[in-house]
mmCIF file of C-alpha atoms in Angstrom:
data_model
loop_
_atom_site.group_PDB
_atom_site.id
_atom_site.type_symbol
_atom_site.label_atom_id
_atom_site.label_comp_id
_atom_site.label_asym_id
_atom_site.label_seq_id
_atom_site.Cartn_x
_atom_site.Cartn_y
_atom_site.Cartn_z
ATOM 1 C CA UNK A 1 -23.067 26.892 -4.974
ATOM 2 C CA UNK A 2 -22.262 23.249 -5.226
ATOM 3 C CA UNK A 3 -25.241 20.829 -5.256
ATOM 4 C CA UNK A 4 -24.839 17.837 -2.936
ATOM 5 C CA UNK A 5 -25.719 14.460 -4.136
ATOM 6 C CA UNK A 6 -26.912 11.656 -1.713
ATOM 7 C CA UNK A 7 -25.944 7.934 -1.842
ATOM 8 C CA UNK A 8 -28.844 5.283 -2.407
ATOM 9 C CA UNK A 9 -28.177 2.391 -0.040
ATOM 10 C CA UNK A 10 -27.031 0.020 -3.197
ATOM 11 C CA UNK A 11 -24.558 2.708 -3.637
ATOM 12 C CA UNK A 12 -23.427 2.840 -0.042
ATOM 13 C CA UNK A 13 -23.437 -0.977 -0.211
ATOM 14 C CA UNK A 14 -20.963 -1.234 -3.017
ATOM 15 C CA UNK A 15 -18.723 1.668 -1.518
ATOM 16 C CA UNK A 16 -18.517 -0.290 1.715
ATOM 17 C CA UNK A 17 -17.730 -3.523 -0.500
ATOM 18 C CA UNK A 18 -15.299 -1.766 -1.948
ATOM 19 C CA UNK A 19 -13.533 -0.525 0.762
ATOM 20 C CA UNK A 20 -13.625 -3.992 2.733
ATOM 21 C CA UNK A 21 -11.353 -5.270 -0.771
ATOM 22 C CA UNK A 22 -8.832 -2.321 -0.028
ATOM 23 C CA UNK A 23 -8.367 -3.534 3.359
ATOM 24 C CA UNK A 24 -7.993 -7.528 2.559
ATOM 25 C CA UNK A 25 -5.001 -6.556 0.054
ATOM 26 C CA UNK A 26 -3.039 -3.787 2.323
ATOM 27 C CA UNK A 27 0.305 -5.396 3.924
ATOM 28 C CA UNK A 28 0.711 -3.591 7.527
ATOM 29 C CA UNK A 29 3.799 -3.370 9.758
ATOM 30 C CA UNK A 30 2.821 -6.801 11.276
ATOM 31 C CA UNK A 31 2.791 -8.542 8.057
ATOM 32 C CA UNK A 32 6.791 -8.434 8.382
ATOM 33 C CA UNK A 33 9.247 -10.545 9.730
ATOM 34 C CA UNK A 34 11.084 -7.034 10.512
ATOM 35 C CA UNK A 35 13.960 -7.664 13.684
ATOM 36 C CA UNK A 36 17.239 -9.816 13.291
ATOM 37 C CA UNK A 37 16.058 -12.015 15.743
ATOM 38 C CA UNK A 38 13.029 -13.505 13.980
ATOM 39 C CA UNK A 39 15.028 -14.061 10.611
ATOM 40 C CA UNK A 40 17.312 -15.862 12.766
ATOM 41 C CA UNK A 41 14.205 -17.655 14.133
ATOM 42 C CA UNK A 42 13.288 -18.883 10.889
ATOM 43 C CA UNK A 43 16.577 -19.440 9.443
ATOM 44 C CA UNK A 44 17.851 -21.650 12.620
ATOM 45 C CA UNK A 45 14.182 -23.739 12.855
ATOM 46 C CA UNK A 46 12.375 -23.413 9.782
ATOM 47 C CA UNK A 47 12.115 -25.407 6.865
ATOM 48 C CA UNK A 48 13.073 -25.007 3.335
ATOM 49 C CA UNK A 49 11.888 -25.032 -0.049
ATOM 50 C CA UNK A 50 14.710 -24.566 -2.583
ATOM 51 C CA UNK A 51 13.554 -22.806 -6.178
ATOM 52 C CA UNK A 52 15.943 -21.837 -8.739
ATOM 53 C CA UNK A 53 17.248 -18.838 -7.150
ATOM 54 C CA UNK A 54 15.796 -18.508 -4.314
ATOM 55 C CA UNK A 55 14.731 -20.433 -1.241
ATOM 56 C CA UNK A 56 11.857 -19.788 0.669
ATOM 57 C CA UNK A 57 12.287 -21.082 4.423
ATOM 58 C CA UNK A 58 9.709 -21.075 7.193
ATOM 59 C CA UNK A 59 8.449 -21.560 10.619
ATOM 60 C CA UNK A 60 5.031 -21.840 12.210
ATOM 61 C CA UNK A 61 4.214 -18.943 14.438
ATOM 62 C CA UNK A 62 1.238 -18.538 17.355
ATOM 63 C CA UNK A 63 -0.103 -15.913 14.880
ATOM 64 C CA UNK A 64 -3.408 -16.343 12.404
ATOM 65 C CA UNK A 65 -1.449 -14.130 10.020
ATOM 66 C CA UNK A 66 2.007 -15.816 8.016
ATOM 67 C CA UNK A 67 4.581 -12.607 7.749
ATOM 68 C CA UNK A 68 7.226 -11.867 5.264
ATOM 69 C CA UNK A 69 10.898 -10.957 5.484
ATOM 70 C CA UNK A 70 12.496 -10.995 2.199
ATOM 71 C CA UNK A 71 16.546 -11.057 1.793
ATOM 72 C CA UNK A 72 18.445 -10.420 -0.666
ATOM 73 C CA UNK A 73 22.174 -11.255 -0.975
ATOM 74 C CA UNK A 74 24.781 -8.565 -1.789
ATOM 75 C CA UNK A 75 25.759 -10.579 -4.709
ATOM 76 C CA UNK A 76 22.934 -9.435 -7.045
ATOM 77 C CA UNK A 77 24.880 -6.025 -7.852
ATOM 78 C CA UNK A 78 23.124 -2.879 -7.732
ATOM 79 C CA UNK A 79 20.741 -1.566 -5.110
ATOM 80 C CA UNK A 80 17.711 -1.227 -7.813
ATOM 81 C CA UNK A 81 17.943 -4.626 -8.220
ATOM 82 C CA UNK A 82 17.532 -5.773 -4.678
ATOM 83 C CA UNK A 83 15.047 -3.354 -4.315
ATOM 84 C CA UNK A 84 12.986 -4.205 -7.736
ATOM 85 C CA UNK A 85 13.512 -7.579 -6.711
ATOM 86 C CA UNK A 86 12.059 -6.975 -3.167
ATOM 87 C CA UNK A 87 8.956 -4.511 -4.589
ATOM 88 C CA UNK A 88 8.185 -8.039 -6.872
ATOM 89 C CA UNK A 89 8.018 -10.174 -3.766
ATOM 90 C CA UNK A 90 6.034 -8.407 -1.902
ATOM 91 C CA UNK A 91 3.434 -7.180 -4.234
ATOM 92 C CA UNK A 92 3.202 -11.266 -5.230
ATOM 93 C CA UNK A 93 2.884 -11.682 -0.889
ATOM 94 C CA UNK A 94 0.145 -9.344 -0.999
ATOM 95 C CA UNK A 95 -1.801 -10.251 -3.806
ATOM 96 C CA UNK A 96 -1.660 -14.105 -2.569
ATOM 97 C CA UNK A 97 -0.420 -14.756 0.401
ATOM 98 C CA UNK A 98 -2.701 -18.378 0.321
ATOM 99 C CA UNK A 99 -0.200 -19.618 -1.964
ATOM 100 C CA UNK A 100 2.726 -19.622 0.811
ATOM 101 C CA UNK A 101 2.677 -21.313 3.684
ATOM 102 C CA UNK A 102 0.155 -20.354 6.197
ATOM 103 C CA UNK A 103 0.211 -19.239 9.783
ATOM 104 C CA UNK A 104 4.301 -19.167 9.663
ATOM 105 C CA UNK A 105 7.088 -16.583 9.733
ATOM 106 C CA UNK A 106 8.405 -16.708 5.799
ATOM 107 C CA UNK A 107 11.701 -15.642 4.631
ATOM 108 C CA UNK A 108 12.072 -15.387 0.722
ATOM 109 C CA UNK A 109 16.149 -15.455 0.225
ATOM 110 C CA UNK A 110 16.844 -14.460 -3.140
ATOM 111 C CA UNK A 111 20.663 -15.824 -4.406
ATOM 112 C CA UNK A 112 22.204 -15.024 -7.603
ATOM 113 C CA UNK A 113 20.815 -16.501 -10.836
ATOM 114 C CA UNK A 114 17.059 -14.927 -9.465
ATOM 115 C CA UNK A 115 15.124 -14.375 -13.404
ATOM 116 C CA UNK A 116 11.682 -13.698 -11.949
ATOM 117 C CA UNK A 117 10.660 -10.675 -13.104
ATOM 118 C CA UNK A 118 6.960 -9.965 -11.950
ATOM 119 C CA UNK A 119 5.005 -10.902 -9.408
ATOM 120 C CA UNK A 120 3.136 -13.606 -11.486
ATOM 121 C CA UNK A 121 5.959 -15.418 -12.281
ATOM 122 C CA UNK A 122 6.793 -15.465 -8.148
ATOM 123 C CA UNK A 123 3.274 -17.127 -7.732
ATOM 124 C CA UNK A 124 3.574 -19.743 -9.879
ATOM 125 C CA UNK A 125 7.901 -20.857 -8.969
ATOM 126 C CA UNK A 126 6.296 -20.922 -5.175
ATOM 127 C CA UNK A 127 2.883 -22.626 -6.085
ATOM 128 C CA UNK A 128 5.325 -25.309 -8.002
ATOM 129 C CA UNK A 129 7.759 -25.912 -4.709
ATOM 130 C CA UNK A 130 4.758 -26.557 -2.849
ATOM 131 C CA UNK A 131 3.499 -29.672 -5.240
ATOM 132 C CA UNK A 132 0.163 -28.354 -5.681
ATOM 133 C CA UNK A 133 -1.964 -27.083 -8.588
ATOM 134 C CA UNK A 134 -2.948 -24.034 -6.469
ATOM 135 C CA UNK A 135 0.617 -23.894 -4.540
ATOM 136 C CA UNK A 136 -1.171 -23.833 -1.339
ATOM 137 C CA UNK A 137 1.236 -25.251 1.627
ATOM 138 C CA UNK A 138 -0.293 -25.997 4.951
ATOM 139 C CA UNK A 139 1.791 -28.926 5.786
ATOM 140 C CA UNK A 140 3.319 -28.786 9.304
ATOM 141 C CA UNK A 141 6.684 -27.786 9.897
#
């Protein structure tokens, strides 16, 4: 018969600690820039921050929450590219979405000659765009 071990409260504490971290790093549906319309949006009003390779371009929204659409043009051969390329993005999004540009629609177009290769790399090309030791970008657009 299997014995059944109780929780102290410092335990329960930490579990619910733990668990409140899980949810501050998970990227929902609504973290996406996800219909046609909104990347065109962004791409006709937003503004732009050119990197080498890619261009990040947004637009304020009437959100709290800044949401991601990434693209990726055709010209980067291979579909495992564009979609290693895309994974990288949006782990980087997830893990620090202070560092881009708050309360806005974001779209991340990748061109050719893209070289970053992990999501730390991604953090620090976008905290340099934005002029700022911590690469956070509040400025209005």
């Amino acid at each position: 018969m299997p014995v059944v071990q109780f929780l102290t409260l410092a335990e329960l504490k930490d579990v619910r600690d733990f668990l409140h971290n899980l949810e501050r790093y998970r990227l929902p549906k609504t973290a996406f820039v996800r219909k046609g319309w909104e990347y065109d949006a962004v791409y006709r009003g937003g503004r732009r921050l050119h990197g080498v390779g890619f261009t990040i371009i947004y637009l304020l929204n009437s959100t709290e929450n800044n949401r991601l659409g990434i693209s990726v043009h055709r010209k980067l051969r291979g579909a495992v590219k564009r979609n290693r390329i895309k994974r990288i993005i949006r782990e980087c999004f997830r893990l620090h979405r202070d560092i881009f540009p708050q309360k806005a629609d974001i779209v991340f177009a990748v061109r050719p000659g893209f070289a970053l290769s992990s999501p730390e790399q991604i953090r620090q090309a976008v905290g340099s765009l934005c002029g700022t030791p911590c690469g956070v970008c509040n400025e209005k657009a």
